[in-house]
CSV table of C-alpha atoms in Angstrom, one decimal:
chain,number,residue,atom,x,y,z
A,1,MET,CA,0.0,0.2,0.0
A,2,LEU,CA,2.7,2.4,0.9
A,3,GLN,CA,4.3,1.9,-2.6
A,4,ARG,CA,1.1,2.0,-4.6
A,5,PHE,CA,-0.5,5.1,-2.7
A,6,PRO,CA,0.9,8.6,-2.3
A,7,VAL,CA,2.8,8.3,1.1
A,8,GLY,CA,1.6,11.2,2.8
A,9,LYS,CA,-2.0,10.8,2.1
A,10,TYR,CA,-2.2,7.1,3.0
A,11,LEU,CA,-0.3,8.1,6.3
A,12,GLY,CA,-2.9,10.8,7.0
A,13,VAL,CA,-5.7,8.6,6.5
A,14,ASN,CA,-4.2,5.8,8.6
A,15,ILE,CA,-3.6,8.0,11.6
A,16,PHE,CA,-6.8,9.4,11.4
A,17,LEU,CA,-8.4,6.0,11.3
A,18,TRP,CA,-6.2,5.2,14.3
A,19,GLY,CA,-7.2,7.8,16.2
A,20,ALA,CA,-11.2,6.9,15.6
A,21,PHE,CA,-10.8,3.4,16.5
A,22,LEU,CA,-9.2,4.6,19.6
A,23,MET,CA,-12.2,6.8,20.3
A,24,ILE,CA,-14.8,4.0,19.7
A,25,GLN,CA,-13.2,1.8,21.8
A,26,ALA,CA,-14.5,3.9,24.6
A,27,ALA,CA,-17.8,2.9,23.7
A,28,CYS,CA,-16.9,-1.0,24.0
A,29,LYS,CA,-19.2,-3.1,26.2
A,30,ASN,CA,-17.4,-6.4,26.4
A,31,PHE,CA,-13.7,-8.0,25.6
A,32,ALA,CA,-14.6,-9.2,22.1
A,33,GLN,CA,-15.8,-6.0,21.0
A,34,LEU,CA,-12.3,-4.2,22.5
A,35,ALA,CA,-10.1,-7.1,20.9
A,36,VAL,CA,-11.7,-6.4,17.2
A,37,LEU,CA,-11.3,-2.7,17.4
A,38,ARG,CA,-7.5,-3.0,19.2
A,39,ALA,CA,-6.9,-5.2,16.3
A,40,LEU,CA,-8.1,-2.6,13.8
A,41,SER,CA,-6.2,0.3,15.5
A,42,GLY,CA,-2.9,-1.7,15.3
A,43,ALA,CA,-3.4,-2.4,11.5
A,44,ALA,CA,-4.1,1.5,11.3
A,45,GLU,CA,-0.8,2.2,13.2
A,46,ALA,CA,1.4,-0.3,11.5
A,47,CYS,CA,2.1,1.9,8.6
A,48,SER,CA,3.2,4.9,10.5
A,49,ASP,CA,7.2,4.0,11.0
A,50,PRO,CA,7.8,2.4,7.5
A,51,GLY,CA,6.0,5.5,6.2
A,52,PHE,CA,8.0,7.7,8.2
A,53,MET,CA,11.2,5.8,7.1
A,54,LEU,CA,10.2,5.9,3.5
A,55,ILE,CA,9.9,9.7,3.7
A,56,THR,CA,13.1,10.2,5.6
A,57,GLY,CA,14.9,8.3,2.6
A,58,MET,CA,13.2,10.4,-0.1
A,59,TRP,CA,14.2,13.8,1.7
A,60,PHE,CA,17.4,13.2,3.3
A,61,LYS,CA,21.1,11.9,2.6
A,62,ARG,CA,21.8,8.7,4.3
A,63,ARG,CA,24.5,10.6,6.6
A,64,GLU,CA,21.5,12.9,7.4
A,65,GLN,CA,19.3,10.0,8.0
A,66,PRO,CA,19.8,9.0,11.4
A,67,LEU,CA,19.8,12.4,12.7
A,68,ARG,CA,16.1,13.0,11.5
A,69,MET,CA,14.7,9.6,12.4
A,70,GLY,CA,16.0,10.5,16.0
A,71,PHE,CA,13.7,13.6,16.2
A,72,TRP,CA,10.6,11.9,14.7
A,73,TYR,CA,11.3,8.4,16.7
A,74,SER,CA,12.2,10.5,20.0
A,75,ALA,CA,8.2,11.2,20.1
A,76,ASN,CA,7.9,7.7,21.7
A,77,GLY,CA,9.6,8.9,24.6
A,78,LEU,CA,7.6,12.4,24.6
A,79,GLY,CA,4.5,10.4,24.3
A,80,ILE,CA,5.5,8.0,27.3
A,81,ALA,CA,6.2,11.3,29.6
A,82,GLY,CA,3.2,13.1,28.3
A,83,GLY,CA,1.0,9.9,28.4
A,84,GLY,CA,2.0,9.8,32.6
A,85,LEU,CA,1.3,13.4,32.8
A,86,LEU,CA,-2.1,13.1,31.0
A,87,GLY,CA,-2.8,9.6,32.7
A,88,TYR,CA,-2.4,11.4,36.1
A,89,GLY,CA,-4.6,14.2,35.2
A,90,ILE,CA,-7.2,11.8,33.7
A,91,GLY,CA,-7.3,9.7,36.9
A,92,HIS,CA,-8.4,12.5,38.5
A,93,ILE,CA,-11.4,13.3,36.7
A,94,LYS,CA,-14.8,12.8,38.4
A,95,GLY,CA,-17.1,12.3,35.6
A,96,ALA,CA,-19.7,9.9,34.5
A,97,LEU,CA,-17.4,7.5,32.7
A,98,PRO,CA,-14.4,5.8,34.1
A,99,SER,CA,-10.9,7.3,33.7
A,100,TRP,CA,-9.9,4.8,31.1
A,101,LYS,CA,-12.7,6.0,28.4
A,102,TYR,CA,-11.6,9.6,28.7
A,103,GLU,CA,-8.0,8.6,28.0
A,104,PHE,CA,-9.3,6.9,24.8
A,105,LEU,CA,-11.5,9.5,23.6
A,106,ILE,CA,-9.0,12.5,24.4
A,107,VAL,CA,-5.9,10.7,22.8
A,108,GLY,CA,-8.2,9.4,19.7
A,109,ALA,CA,-9.3,13.0,19.3
A,110,ILE,CA,-5.8,14.1,19.0
A,111,CYS,CA,-4.8,11.6,16.6
A,112,CYS,CA,-7.7,12.3,14.1
A,113,ILE,CA,-6.6,16.2,14.3
A,114,TRP,CA,-3.2,15.2,13.5
A,115,GLY,CA,-4.3,12.7,10.8
A,116,ILE,CA,-6.0,15.4,8.7
A,117,ILE,CA,-3.0,18.0,9.5
A,118,MET,CA,-0.8,15.2,8.0
A,119,PHE,CA,-3.5,14.5,5.0
A,120,ILE,CA,-3.2,18.2,4.0
A,121,PHE,CA,0.4,19.2,4.6
A,122,LEU,CA,2.5,16.3,4.6
A,123,PRO,CA,4.4,15.9,1.2
A,124,ASP,CA,4.1,12.7,-0.5
A,125,SER,CA,7.7,13.3,-2.2
A,126,PRO,CA,10.0,16.1,-2.9
A,127,VAL,CA,9.2,15.1,-6.6
A,128,THR,CA,5.6,16.5,-6.5
A,129,ALA,CA,5.9,18.8,-3.0
A,130,PRO,CA,3.4,21.6,-3.5
A,131,ILE,CA,5.4,23.9,-1.2
A,132,LEU,CA,8.3,23.6,-3.3
A,133,SER,CA,9.1,25.6,-6.7
A,134,ALA,CA,10.1,23.6,-9.9
A,135,GLU,CA,13.5,24.8,-9.3
A,136,HIS,CA,13.5,23.5,-5.4
A,137,ARG,CA,12.3,20.4,-6.4
A,138,ARG,CA,15.1,19.8,-8.6
A,139,VAL,CA,17.6,20.6,-6.1
A,140,ALA,CA,16.0,18.2,-3.5
A,141,VAL,CA,15.7,15.4,-5.9
A,142,GLU,CA,19.6,16.3,-6.9
A,143,ARG,CA,21.1,16.1,-3.4
A,144,LEU,CA,20.3,12.7,-3.1
A,145,ARG,CA,22.2,11.7,-6.1
A,146,SER,CA,25.1,10.1,-3.9
A,147,ASN,CA,22.6,7.9,-1.9
A,148,GLN,CA,22.4,5.9,-5.0
A,149,THR,CA,18.8,4.8,-3.4
A,150,GLY,CA,16.6,6.5,-6.2
A,151,VAL,CA,13.6,8.7,-4.8
A,152,GLU,CA,10.2,6.7,-5.4
A,153,ASN,CA,9.1,4.6,-7.7
A,154,LYS,CA,5.3,3.5,-8.0
A,155,HIS,CA,5.6,0.3,-10.1
A,156,PHE,CA,5.8,-3.2,-8.2
A,157,LYS,CA,8.9,-5.0,-9.5
A,158,ALA,CA,8.6,-8.6,-8.6
A,159,TYR,CA,12.3,-9.4,-9.3
A,160,GLN,CA,12.9,-6.7,-6.5
A,161,LEU,CA,10.5,-8.9,-4.0
A,162,ARG,CA,12.3,-12.1,-4.8
A,163,GLU,CA,15.9,-10.5,-4.2
A,164,ALA,CA,14.7,-9.2,-0.9
A,165,PHE,CA,13.7,-12.6,0.5
A,166,ILE,CA,17.1,-13.9,-0.4
A,167,ASP,CA,19.3,-11.0,0.9
A,168,TYR,CA,20.8,-11.8,4.2
A,169,LYS,CA,20.3,-8.2,5.4
A,170,LEU,CA,16.3,-9.0,5.4
A,171,TYR,CA,16.8,-11.7,7.8
A,172,LEU,CA,19.2,-9.9,10.2
A,173,LEU,CA,17.3,-7.0,10.5
A,174,PHE,CA,14.1,-9.1,11.1
A,175,LEU,CA,16.2,-10.5,13.8
A,176,ALA,CA,17.4,-7.7,15.2
A,177,GLY,CA,13.9,-6.4,15.2
A,178,VAL,CA,12.6,-9.3,17.1
A,179,VAL,CA,15.2,-9.1,19.9
A,180,GLY,CA,15.6,-5.5,20.1
A,181,ASN,CA,11.9,-5.4,21.3
A,182,ILE,CA,11.1,-8.6,23.4
A,183,PRO,CA,12.5,-6.2,26.1
A,184,ASN,CA,10.3,-3.4,24.8
A,185,GLY,CA,7.2,-5.6,24.8
A,186,GLY,CA,7.6,-6.6,28.4
A,187,ILE,CA,8.7,-3.3,29.7
A,188,SER,CA,5.9,-1.5,28.0
A,189,ASN,CA,3.1,-3.7,29.3
A,190,PHE,CA,4.9,-4.7,32.8
A,191,GLY,CA,6.7,-1.4,33.5
A,192,THR,CA,4.1,-0.1,35.7
A,193,LEU,CA,3.8,-3.0,37.7
A,194,ILE,CA,7.6,-2.9,38.2
A,195,ILE,CA,7.5,0.3,39.5
A,196,GLN,CA,4.7,-0.6,41.8
A,197,GLY,CA,6.5,-3.2,43.1
A,198,PHE,CA,9.1,-0.6,44.7
A,199,GLY,CA,6.1,0.3,47.0
A,200,PHE,CA,4.6,3.6,45.1
A,201,SER,CA,1.1,4.2,44.6
A,202,THR,CA,-1.0,3.8,41.4
A,203,PHE,CA,-0.9,7.5,41.0
A,204,VAL,CA,2.9,7.7,41.8
A,205,THR,CA,3.5,5.0,39.5
A,206,THR,CA,2.1,6.9,36.4
A,207,LEU,CA,4.0,10.0,37.3
A,208,MET,CA,7.1,7.6,37.4
A,209,GLN,CA,6.7,7.1,33.9
A,210,ILE,CA,7.5,10.7,33.0
A,211,PRO,CA,11.4,10.7,33.6
A,212,TYR,CA,11.6,7.4,31.9
A,213,GLY,CA,10.1,9.3,28.7
A,214,ALA,CA,12.6,12.1,29.1
A,215,ILE,CA,15.3,9.5,29.3
A,216,ILE,CA,14.3,7.8,26.1
A,217,VAL,CA,14.3,11.1,24.3
A,218,LEU,CA,17.6,12.3,25.7
A,219,SER,CA,19.2,9.2,25.0
A,220,ILE,CA,17.7,9.0,21.6
A,221,LEU,CA,19.0,12.6,20.7
A,222,SER,CA,22.2,12.0,22.3
A,223,ILE,CA,23.1,9.0,20.1
A,224,VAL,CA,22.0,10.3,16.9
A,225,PHE,CA,23.8,13.4,17.6
A,226,LEU,CA,27.0,11.5,18.2
A,227,ASN,CA,26.5,9.6,15.5
A,228,ASP,CA,26.0,12.7,13.0
A,229,HIS,CA,29.2,13.8,14.6
A,230,LEU,CA,31.3,10.8,14.1
A,231,GLY,CA,30.4,10.0,10.5
A,232,SER,CA,28.4,7.1,8.7
A,233,ASN,CA,30.6,4.1,9.5
A,234,TRP,CA,29.8,4.2,13.2
A,235,ARG,CA,26.2,3.4,13.6
A,236,CYS,CA,26.5,-0.5,14.5
A,237,ILE,CA,29.1,0.8,17.3
A,238,MET,CA,27.0,3.3,18.5
A,239,ILE,CA,23.9,0.8,18.7
A,240,ILE,CA,26.1,-1.5,20.9
A,241,CYS,CA,27.0,1.5,23.1
A,242,SER,CA,23.2,2.5,23.3
A,243,LEU,CA,22.6,-1.3,24.8
A,244,ILE,CA,25.2,-1.2,27.4
A,245,PRO,CA,22.7,1.2,29.8
A,246,ASN,CA,20.2,-1.3,29.3
A,247,LEU,CA,22.4,-4.1,30.2
A,248,ILE,CA,23.3,-2.4,33.6
A,249,GLY,CA,19.8,-1.7,34.3
A,250,ALA,CA,18.0,-5.4,33.6
A,251,PHE,CA,21.4,-6.8,35.6
A,252,GLY,CA,20.3,-4.5,38.3
A,253,LEU,CA,16.7,-5.4,38.2
A,254,ARG,CA,17.7,-8.8,38.5
A,255,PHE,CA,20.5,-8.8,41.4
A,256,VAL,CA,19.8,-5.5,43.4
A,257,PRO,CA,17.8,-6.6,46.8
A,258,THR,CA,14.0,-5.9,46.4
A,259,ASP,CA,14.2,-3.3,49.6
A,260,GLN,CA,16.7,-1.1,47.7
A,261,HIS,CA,13.7,0.8,46.0
A,262,ALA,CA,15.9,3.7,45.0
A,263,GLY,CA,18.5,1.9,43.0
A,264,ARG,CA,16.0,-0.6,41.4
A,265,LEU,CA,14.1,2.6,40.3
A,266,ILE,CA,17.3,3.7,38.6
A,267,CYS,CA,17.8,0.3,37.2
A,268,TYR,CA,14.6,0.5,35.7
A,269,TYR,CA,15.2,4.1,34.1
A,270,LEU,CA,18.5,2.5,32.7
A,271,THR,CA,16.3,-0.2,30.3
A,272,GLY,CA,15.1,3.3,28.3
A,273,PRO,CA,18.1,3.8,26.1
A,274,TYR,CA,17.4,0.7,23.8
A,275,ASN,CA,15.3,2.8,21.8
A,276,ALA,CA,18.2,4.9,20.7
A,277,GLY,CA,19.7,1.6,19.1
A,278,PHE,CA,16.5,0.9,17.5
A,279,VAL,CA,16.6,4.0,15.6
A,280,LEU,CA,19.9,3.4,14.3
A,281,ILE,CA,18.9,-0.2,13.0
A,282,LEU,CA,15.9,1.7,11.4
A,283,SER,CA,18.5,3.6,9.6
A,284,LEU,CA,20.7,0.7,8.4
A,285,SER,CA,17.4,-0.2,6.6
A,286,THR,CA,16.9,2.8,4.9
A,287,ALA,CA,20.7,3.4,3.9
A,288,ASN,CA,21.6,-0.4,3.1
A,289,ILE,CA,18.3,-1.0,0.8
A,290,ALA,CA,18.0,0.1,-2.8
A,291,GLY,CA,15.2,-0.3,-5.0
A,292,HIS,CA,11.7,1.1,-3.9
A,293,THR,CA,10.0,-2.4,-4.0
A,294,LYS,CA,13.2,-4.0,-2.1
A,295,LYS,CA,13.0,-1.2,0.4
A,296,VAL,CA,9.4,-1.2,1.3
A,297,VAL,CA,9.5,-5.1,1.6
A,298,THR,CA,12.3,-5.2,3.6
A,299,ASN,CA,11.0,-2.5,6.1
A,300,ALA,CA,7.9,-4.3,6.3
A,301,VAL,CA,9.9,-7.3,7.3
A,302,LEU,CA,11.9,-5.3,9.9
A,303,PHE,CA,8.5,-3.8,11.5
A,304,LEU,CA,7.2,-7.8,11.2
A,305,GLY,CA,10.2,-8.6,13.6
A,306,TYR,CA,9.3,-5.4,15.8
A,307,CYS,CA,5.8,-6.6,16.2
A,308,THR,CA,6.9,-10.2,16.9
A,309,GLY,CA,9.5,-8.9,19.5
A,310,ASN,CA,6.5,-6.9,21.2
A,311,ILE,CA,3.9,-9.8,21.2
A,312,ALA,CA,6.4,-12.0,22.5
A,313,GLY,CA,7.9,-9.9,25.3
A,314,PRO,CA,4.8,-9.7,27.9
A,315,PHE,CA,5.1,-13.7,27.7
A,316,PHE,CA,8.3,-13.8,29.7
A,317,TYR,CA,6.5,-12.0,32.6
A,318,LYS,CA,4.3,-14.5,34.6
A,319,ALA,CA,2.2,-13.6,37.2
A,320,GLU,CA,3.6,-15.8,40.0
A,321,GLN,CA,6.9,-14.2,40.0
A,322,ALA,CA,5.6,-10.8,40.3
A,323,PRO,CA,6.8,-8.2,41.2
A,324,THR,CA,10.4,-8.9,40.3
A,325,TYR,CA,10.0,-11.0,37.3
A,326,PRO,CA,13.2,-12.7,37.1
A,327,LEU,CA,12.0,-14.7,33.6
A,328,GLY,CA,11.0,-11.4,32.1
A,329,ILE,CA,14.2,-9.6,33.3
A,330,TRP,CA,16.5,-12.4,31.8
A,331,SER,CA,14.8,-12.0,28.4
A,332,MET,CA,15.6,-8.7,28.5
A,333,ILE,CA,19.5,-9.5,28.9
A,334,VAL,CA,19.4,-12.5,26.6
A,335,SER,CA,17.6,-10.4,23.7
A,336,HIS,CA,20.3,-7.4,24.1
A,337,LEU,CA,22.9,-10.0,23.9
A,338,VAL,CA,21.8,-11.6,20.9
A,339,GLU,CA,21.3,-8.2,19.4
A,340,ILE,CA,24.8,-7.3,19.7
A,341,CYS,CA,25.8,-10.4,18.2
A,342,VAL,CA,23.4,-9.9,15.1
A,343,ILE,CA,24.7,-6.2,14.9
A,344,LEU,CA,28.2,-7.4,15.0
A,345,LEU,CA,27.5,-9.9,12.2
A,346,LEU,CA,25.7,-7.5,10.2
A,347,ARG,CA,28.5,-4.8,10.5
A,348,PHE,CA,31.1,-7.7,9.4
A,349,LEU,CA,29.3,-8.7,6.3
A,350,LEU,CA,28.4,-5.3,5.0
A,351,LYS,CA,32.1,-3.9,5.4
A,352,ARG,CA,33.4,-6.9,3.7
A,353,GLU,CA,31.0,-6.1,0.8
A,354,ASN,CA,32.3,-3.0,0.5
A,355,GLY,CA,35.8,-4.2,0.1
A,356,ARG,CA,35.0,-6.7,-2.5
A,357,ARG,CA,33.5,-3.9,-4.5
A,358,ASP,CA,36.3,-1.5,-4.2
A,359,GLN,CA,38.4,-4.2,-5.3
A,360,LEU,CA,36.3,-5.3,-8.3
A,361,GLN,CA,36.1,-1.5,-9.5
A,362,GLY,CA,39.6,-0.6,-8.4
A,363,VAL,CA,38.6,2.1,-6.1
A,364,GLY,CA,39.6,3.3,-2.7
A,365,LYS,CA,42.9,1.2,-1.8
A,366,TRP,CA,42.3,-0.9,-4.8
A,367,ALA,CA,42.8,2.3,-7.3
A,368,ARG,CA,45.1,1.8,-10.2
A,369,GLU,CA,46.7,4.8,-11.9
A,370,GLY,CA,45.3,5.8,-15.2
A,371,GLU,CA,41.9,4.3,-14.7
A,372,SER,CA,38.9,6.6,-14.8
A,373,GLU,CA,36.6,7.2,-11.8
A,374,VAL,CA,33.1,5.0,-11.7
A,375,ASP,CA,30.1,6.8,-13.3
A,376,LEU,CA,27.9,7.6,-10.2
A,377,ASP,CA,25.5,9.4,-12.2
A,378,ALA,CA,24.7,6.6,-14.4
A,379,THR,CA,22.9,4.4,-11.5
A,380,ALA,CA,21.7,7.3,-9.2
A,381,PHE,CA,18.1,7.5,-9.9
A,382,GLY,CA,17.7,4.1,-12.1
A,383,ASP,CA,15.9,2.4,-9.1
A,384,LEU,CA,18.6,-0.3,-8.9
A,385,THR,CA,18.8,-2.6,-5.9
A,386,ASP,CA,21.8,-2.7,-4.0
A,387,LYS,CA,22.9,-5.9,-5.4
A,388,GLU,CA,22.6,-4.9,-8.9
A,389,ASN,CA,24.4,-1.5,-8.5
A,390,LEU,CA,28.0,-1.9,-7.8
A,391,ASN,CA,28.3,1.9,-7.2
A,392,PHE,CA,26.4,1.3,-4.2
A,393,ARG,CA,28.4,1.3,-0.9
A,394,TYR,CA,26.8,0.1,2.1
A,395,ILE,CA,26.6,2.0,5.7
A,396,TYR,CA,27.6,0.1,9.0
């Protein structure tokens, strides 16, 4: 759908529907109705991050993409912080409805309004952006020449679909999406219960999510700014660096005595920076997959891994293990360790492939005197895949 329809319009419609489904949930009378609407709202939400990734890839150079992704992904942290504050306020409403229904109505209405704004104002691509003059559109496209990924192509290409599913990058990105979000699935669903286990009331627990959201925002922005300063081929290293606080926090939650409430709360907050690593995983996908059909498919599979991890995560938190949830905490530790292995393997393979291409084309340290430079212009906008285009170099 993201390839077939204008991206900005498609996102606007789905975010509006997402909000509408949230609002309708306030009218549910039983679990079956709520489950159906939750499924529909999840389906509407599912296109948001893949769509944002496509837009980022269409407007920004590959080196610029992590910073821009960090800006929009940090909204997750703002949502957690703002949601904690909003939840605290809504919890004190003395109205005719249960407080959770007010939250669905308010958040859903905000989503509907924002969906309308996106439908009207979000450009579908730099080629058709109504806010740009013809000259500015040309400049916006021309500056992406060095990406070697093209801009957008609305024609589905079956060979790119086949290539995507025989490319090791798709499976490593899927696996990174799974193991990177098993911790998220657990913490997002059981984080408040973990905090309550420290002895806080329900209302105070809601407020305690505000610092957690702020830490997520700060960690994402810190990592992407540092990566931007260091250069393109630090992304895998920065992903691993972002996971170190999470591992420290998870080990702390497992081994710090339960009567040390302040220490365990700090350890809980240290589990937030994994979001920064996932931002850079998203940037590895947009930077290293070329060919529009292949890019759309790979993004979809990456987010299938994201959803799989979020679904699997809560199953490690057993009710009988409350409030410490040792199995859930160990799932975080093991997942992050596997994630580090996946990222190191991906980095090794991408770096090796760049070296092979340099040697094949006689560039870089393999350059031979008297040979002409490769023609980057010939392949810049041909909608070639990264495997077809020998001028393409991977970022790791």
